[in-house]
Short mmCIF file of C-alpha atoms in Angstrom, two decimals:
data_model
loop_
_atom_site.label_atom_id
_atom_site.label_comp_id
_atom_site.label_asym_id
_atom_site.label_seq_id
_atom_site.Cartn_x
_atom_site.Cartn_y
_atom_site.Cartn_z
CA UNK A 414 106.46 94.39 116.82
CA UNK A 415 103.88 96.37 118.72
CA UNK A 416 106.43 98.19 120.39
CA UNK A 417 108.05 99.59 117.15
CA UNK A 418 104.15 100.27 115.82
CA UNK A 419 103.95 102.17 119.56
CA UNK A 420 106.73 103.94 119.08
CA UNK A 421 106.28 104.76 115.47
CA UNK A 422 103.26 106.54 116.09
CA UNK A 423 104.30 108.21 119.21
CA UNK A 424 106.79 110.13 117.18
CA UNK A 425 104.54 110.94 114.20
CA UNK A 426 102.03 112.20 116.59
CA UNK A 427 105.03 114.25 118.28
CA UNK A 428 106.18 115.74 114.89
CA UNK A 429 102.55 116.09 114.02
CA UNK A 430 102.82 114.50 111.19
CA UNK A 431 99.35 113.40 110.08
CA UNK A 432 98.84 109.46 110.54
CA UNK A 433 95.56 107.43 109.25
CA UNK A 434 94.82 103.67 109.70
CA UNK A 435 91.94 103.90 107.73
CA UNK A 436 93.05 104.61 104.65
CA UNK A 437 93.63 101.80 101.07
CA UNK A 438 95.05 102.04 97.64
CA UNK A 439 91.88 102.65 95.90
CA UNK A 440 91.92 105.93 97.67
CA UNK A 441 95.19 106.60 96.92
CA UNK A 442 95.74 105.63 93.16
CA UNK A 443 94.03 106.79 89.81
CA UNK A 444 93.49 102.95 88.79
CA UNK A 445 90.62 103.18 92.04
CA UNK A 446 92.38 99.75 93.68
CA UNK A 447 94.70 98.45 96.04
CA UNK A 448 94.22 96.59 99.33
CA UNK A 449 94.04 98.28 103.11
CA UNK A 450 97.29 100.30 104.32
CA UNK A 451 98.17 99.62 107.91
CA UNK A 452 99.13 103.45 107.89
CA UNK A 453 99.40 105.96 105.73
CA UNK A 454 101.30 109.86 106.33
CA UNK A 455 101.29 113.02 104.90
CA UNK A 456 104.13 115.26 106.10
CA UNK A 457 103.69 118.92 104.82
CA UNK A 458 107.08 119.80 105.05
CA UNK A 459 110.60 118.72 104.02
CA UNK A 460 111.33 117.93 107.46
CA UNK A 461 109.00 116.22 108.52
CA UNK A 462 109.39 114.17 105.61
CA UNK A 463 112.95 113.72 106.14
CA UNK A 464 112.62 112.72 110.28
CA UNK A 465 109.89 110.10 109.12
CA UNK A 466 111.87 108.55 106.72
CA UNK A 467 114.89 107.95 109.01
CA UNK A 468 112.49 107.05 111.35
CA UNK A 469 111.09 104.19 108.76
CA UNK A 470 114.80 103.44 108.08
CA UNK A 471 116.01 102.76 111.74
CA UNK A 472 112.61 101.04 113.19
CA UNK A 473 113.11 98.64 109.74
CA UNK A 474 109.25 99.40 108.70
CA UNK A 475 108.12 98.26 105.15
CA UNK A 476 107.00 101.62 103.90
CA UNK A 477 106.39 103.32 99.90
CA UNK A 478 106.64 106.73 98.81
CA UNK A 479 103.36 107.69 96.62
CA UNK A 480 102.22 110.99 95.25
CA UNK A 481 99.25 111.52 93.07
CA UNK A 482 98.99 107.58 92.11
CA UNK A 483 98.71 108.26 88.06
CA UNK A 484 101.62 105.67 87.88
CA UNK A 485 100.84 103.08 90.64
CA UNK A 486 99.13 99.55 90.49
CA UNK A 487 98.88 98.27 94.33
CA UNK A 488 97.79 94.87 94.81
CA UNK A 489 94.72 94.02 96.64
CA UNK A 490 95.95 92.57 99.33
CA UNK A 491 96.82 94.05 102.72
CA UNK A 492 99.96 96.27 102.78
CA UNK A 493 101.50 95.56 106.09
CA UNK A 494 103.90 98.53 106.34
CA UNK A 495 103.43 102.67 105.91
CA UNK A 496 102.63 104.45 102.89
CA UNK A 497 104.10 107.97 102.87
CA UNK A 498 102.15 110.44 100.33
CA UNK A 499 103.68 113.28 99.34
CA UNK A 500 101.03 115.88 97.80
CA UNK A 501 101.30 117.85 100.89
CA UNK A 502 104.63 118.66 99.86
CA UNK A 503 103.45 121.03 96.68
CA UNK A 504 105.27 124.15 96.81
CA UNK A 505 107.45 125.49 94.09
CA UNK A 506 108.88 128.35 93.52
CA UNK A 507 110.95 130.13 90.40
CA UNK A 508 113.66 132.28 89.72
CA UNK A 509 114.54 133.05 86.10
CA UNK A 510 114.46 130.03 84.05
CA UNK A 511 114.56 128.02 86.99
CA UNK A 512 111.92 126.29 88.94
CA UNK A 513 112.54 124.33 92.57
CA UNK A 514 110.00 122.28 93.49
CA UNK A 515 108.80 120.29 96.27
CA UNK A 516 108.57 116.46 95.30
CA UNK A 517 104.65 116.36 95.41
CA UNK A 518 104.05 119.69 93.73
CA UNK A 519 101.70 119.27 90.86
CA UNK A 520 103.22 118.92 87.38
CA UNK A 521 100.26 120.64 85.67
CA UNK A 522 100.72 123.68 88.52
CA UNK A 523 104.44 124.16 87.43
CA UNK A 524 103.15 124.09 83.37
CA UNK A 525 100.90 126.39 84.55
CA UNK A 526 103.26 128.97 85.93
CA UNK A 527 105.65 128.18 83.59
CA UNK A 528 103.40 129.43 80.86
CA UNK A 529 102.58 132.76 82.03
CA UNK A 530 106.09 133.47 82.48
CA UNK A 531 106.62 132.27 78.93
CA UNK A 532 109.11 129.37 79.84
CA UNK A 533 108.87 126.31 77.01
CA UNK A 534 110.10 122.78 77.19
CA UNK A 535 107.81 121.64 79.64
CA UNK A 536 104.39 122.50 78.03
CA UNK A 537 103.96 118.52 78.64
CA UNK A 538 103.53 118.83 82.65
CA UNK A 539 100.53 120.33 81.66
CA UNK A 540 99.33 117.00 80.44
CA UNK A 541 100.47 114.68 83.52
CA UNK A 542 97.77 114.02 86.35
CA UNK A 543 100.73 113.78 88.66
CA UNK A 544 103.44 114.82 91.38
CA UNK A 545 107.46 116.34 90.15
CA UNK A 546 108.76 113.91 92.40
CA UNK A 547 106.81 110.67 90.66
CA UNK A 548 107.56 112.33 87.15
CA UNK A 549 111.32 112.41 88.09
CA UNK A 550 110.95 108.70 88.74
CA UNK A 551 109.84 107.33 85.99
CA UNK A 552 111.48 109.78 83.44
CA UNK A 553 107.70 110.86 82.60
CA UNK A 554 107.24 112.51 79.06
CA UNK A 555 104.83 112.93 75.79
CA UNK A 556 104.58 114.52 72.68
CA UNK A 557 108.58 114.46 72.36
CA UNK A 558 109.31 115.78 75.60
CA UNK A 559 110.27 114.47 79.02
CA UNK A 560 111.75 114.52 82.32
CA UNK A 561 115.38 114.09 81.68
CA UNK A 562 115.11 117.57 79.23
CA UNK A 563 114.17 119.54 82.41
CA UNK A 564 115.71 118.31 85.22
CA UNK A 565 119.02 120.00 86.33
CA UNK A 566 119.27 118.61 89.83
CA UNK A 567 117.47 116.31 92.13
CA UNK A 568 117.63 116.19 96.14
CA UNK A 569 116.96 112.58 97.75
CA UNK A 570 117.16 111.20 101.49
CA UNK A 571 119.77 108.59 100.38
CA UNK A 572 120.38 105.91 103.59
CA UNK A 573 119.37 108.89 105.74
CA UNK A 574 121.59 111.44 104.75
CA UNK A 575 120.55 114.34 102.30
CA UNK A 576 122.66 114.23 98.84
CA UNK A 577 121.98 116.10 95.60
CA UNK A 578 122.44 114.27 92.48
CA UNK A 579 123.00 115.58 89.23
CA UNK A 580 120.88 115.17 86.20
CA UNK A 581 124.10 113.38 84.49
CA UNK A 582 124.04 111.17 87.43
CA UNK A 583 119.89 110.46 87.30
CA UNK A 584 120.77 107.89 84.60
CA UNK A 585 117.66 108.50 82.57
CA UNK A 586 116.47 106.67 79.45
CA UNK A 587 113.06 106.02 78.26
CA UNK A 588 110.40 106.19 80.85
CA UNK A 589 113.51 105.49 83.36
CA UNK A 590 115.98 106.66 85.91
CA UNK A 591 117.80 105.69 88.54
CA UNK A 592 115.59 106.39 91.06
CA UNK A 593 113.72 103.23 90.28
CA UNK A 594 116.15 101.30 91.54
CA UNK A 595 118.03 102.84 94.79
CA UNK A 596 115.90 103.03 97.98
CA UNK A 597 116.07 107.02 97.93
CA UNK A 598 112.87 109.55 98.75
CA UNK A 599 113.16 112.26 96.51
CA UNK A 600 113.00 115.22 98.52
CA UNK A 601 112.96 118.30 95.85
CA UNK A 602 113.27 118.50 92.19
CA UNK A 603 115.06 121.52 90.15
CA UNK A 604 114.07 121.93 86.60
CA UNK A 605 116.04 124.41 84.28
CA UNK A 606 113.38 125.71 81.27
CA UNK A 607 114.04 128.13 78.11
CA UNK A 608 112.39 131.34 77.70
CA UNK A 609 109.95 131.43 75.07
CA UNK A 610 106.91 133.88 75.51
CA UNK A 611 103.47 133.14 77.02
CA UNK A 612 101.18 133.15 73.86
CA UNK A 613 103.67 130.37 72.57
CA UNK A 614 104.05 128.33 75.48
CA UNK A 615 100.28 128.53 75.98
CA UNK A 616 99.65 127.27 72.03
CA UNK A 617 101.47 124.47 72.75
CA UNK A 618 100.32 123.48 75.84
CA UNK A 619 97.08 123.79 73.91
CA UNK A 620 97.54 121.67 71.15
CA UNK A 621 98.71 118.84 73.70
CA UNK A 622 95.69 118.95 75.54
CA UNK A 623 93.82 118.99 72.58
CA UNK A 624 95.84 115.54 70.95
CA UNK A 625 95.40 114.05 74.70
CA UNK A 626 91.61 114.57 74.49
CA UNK A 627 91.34 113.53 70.83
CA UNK A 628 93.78 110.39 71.09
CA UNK A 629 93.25 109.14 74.85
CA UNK A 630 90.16 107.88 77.56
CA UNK A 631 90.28 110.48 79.56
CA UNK A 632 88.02 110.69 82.28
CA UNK A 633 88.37 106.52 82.45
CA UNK A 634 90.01 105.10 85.85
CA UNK A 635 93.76 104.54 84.26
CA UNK A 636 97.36 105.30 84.79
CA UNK A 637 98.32 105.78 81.41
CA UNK A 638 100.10 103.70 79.30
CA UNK A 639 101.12 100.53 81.21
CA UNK A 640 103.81 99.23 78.81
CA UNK A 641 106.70 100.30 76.72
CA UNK A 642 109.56 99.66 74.86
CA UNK A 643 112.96 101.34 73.83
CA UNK A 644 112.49 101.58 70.21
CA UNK A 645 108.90 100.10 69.45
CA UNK A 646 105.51 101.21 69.84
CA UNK A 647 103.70 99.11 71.93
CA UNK A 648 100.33 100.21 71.89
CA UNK A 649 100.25 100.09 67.81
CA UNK A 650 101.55 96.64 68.27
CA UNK A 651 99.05 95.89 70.65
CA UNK A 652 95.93 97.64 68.45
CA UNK A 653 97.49 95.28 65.30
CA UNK A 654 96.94 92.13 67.48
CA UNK A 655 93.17 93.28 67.60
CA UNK A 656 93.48 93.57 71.59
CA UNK A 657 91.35 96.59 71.70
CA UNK A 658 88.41 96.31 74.17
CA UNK A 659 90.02 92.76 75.36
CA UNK A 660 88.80 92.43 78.85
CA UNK A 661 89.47 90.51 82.09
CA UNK A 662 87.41 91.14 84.75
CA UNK A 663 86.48 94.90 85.39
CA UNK A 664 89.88 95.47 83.46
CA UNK A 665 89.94 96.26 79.78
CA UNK A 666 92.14 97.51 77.11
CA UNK A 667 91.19 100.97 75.75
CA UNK A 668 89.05 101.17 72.61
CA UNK A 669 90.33 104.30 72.44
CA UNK A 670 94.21 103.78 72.80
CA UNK A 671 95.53 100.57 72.81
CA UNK A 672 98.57 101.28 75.52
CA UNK A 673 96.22 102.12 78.31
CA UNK A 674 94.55 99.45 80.53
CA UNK A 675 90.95 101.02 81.89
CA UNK A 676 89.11 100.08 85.66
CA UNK A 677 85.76 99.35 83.59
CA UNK A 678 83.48 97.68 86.01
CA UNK A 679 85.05 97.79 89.59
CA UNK A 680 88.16 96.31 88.73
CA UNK A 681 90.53 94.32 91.08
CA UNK A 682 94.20 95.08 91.00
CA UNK A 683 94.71 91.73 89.81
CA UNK A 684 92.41 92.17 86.77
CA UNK A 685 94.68 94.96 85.96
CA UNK A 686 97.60 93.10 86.64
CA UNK A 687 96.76 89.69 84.62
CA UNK A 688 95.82 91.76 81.52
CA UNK A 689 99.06 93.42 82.02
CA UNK A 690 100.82 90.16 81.77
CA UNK A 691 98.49 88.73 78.56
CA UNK A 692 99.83 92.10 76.93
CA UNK A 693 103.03 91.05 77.15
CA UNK A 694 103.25 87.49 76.76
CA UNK A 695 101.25 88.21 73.10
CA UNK A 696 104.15 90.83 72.67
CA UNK A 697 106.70 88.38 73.31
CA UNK A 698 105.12 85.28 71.08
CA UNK A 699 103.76 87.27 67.79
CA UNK A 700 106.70 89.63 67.89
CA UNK A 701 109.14 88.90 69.63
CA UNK A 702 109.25 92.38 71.70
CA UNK A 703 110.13 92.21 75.46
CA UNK A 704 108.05 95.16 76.85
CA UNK A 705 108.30 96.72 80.27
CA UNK A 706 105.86 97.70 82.63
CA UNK A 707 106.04 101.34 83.08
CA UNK A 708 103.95 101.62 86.32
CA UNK A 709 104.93 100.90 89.64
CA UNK A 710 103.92 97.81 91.68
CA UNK A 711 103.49 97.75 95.22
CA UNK A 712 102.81 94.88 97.02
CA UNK A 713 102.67 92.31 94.46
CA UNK A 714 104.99 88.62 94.67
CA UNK A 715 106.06 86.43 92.22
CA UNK A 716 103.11 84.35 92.92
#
């Protein structure tokens, strides 16, 4: 095992691709937890990307993709594998009504540009603390828009070759794609837009930043809503039951909106993760609702 670890690093450090053993979750994620990460990398270019994730893929090394975390509960215990974070990745660029983007540029970066070149249907990227690539997974969206609106292609490293896949064939539904279940890195992300002008696109993006601040914790350690449902609203569901300010541990449902779990008072992952499940088991007796986590988890078992 030492030799692949050897070898592993001798080619990151050949690529230059930057390597840190030092690193955890809690630095990594928006919740503030999450064990210690044997390694973590942060290529800063498509390439580089690309050569570490074959290299991943043929040494057989347990590794995640991550970007900015706003979607991610990591257990606390020791990840025993590589973490690859993208947000080095961040360029974009546009032409027309077209945007390519690397898969850790910022979402609020391409609202922002978007706006002053007065193109509308993504005035919500403005509102997400997080990457294109990460937004692509889990179909990301508020205020009636959303991922699968925008996106007209998507490149992935698909078992180590480079493919593009269609938006048709991204398979995307409420908060979901298909990229949540194929083990593909999601290289680039082009997103088609309408042209509008910038005073509009800037109203709007306005008024959803104002309804975030007015309706949601900001500023709290979160990742958004954690649950969700096809056709229900969980967090109203969730408010009804009186769950508001319920707590376990440093973990506590909003008093503020009742579909986002808060890191209150130095919260463990599993805090987060227990309340998570107390959610949904109340769901599923008073209501009968089966609803899905929306975030990621990395590193937890079945125990």
């Amino acid at each position: 095992m030492d030799a692949i670890w050897n070898e592993l690093l001798l080619k990151l450090g050949k690529w230059r691709v930057e390597a840190r053993s030092d690193m955890s979750f809690d630095q990594l994620t928006t919740f503030g937890t999450g064990g210690k990460i044997r390694l973590t990398v942060f290529p800063d270019t498509k390439r580089k990307l690309v050569k570490t994730a074959r290299l991943l893929r043929k040494l057989s090394v347990r590794s995640v993709v991550v970007g900015r975390g706003s979607n991610v509960l990591a257990s606390d215990d020791f990840f025993d594998g590589v973490v690859v974070v993208t947000t080095k990745l961040n360029g974009f660029r546009l032409r027309g009504s077209t945007v390519l983007a690397q898969c850790g540029a910022s979402s609020a970066a391409i609202a922002a540009a978007c706006a002053k070149r007065g193109l509308a249907d993504g005035e919500f990227l403005a509102c997400l603390p997080a990457t294109v690539g990460g937004s692509t997974v889990g179909n990301a969206g508020c205020f009636g828009q959303d991922m699968a609106r925008i996106v007209k292609r998507v490149t992935v490293l698909a078992n180590g070759r480079v493919r593009r896949v269609k938006r048709e064939q991204c398979r995307f539904a409420k908060r979901e794609s298909v990229f949540k279940h194929v083990d593909w890195v999601i290289l680039e992300v082009k997103l088609h837009f309408t042209r509008s002008t910038p005073e509009l696109v800037g109203e709007k993006i306005a008024n959803m930043r104002r309804r975030k601040a007015q309706t949601q914790p900001l500023g709290a350690r979160s990742a958004g809503c954690v649950l969700f449902h096809d056709s229900v609203a969980v967090s109203a569901l969730v408010d009804e039951m009186g769950l508001k300010g319920f707590r376990m541990g440093g973990a506590a449902v909003s008093t503020k909106h009742a579909g986002f779990v808060l890191n209150i008072d130095k919260s463990t992952s599993l805090d987060i993760y227990l309340l998570i499940r107390y959610l949904k088991s109340e769901l599923l007796t008073r209501y009968g609702i089966c609803a899905k986590t929306e975030l990621a988890l990395i590193n937890f078992t079945e125990k």
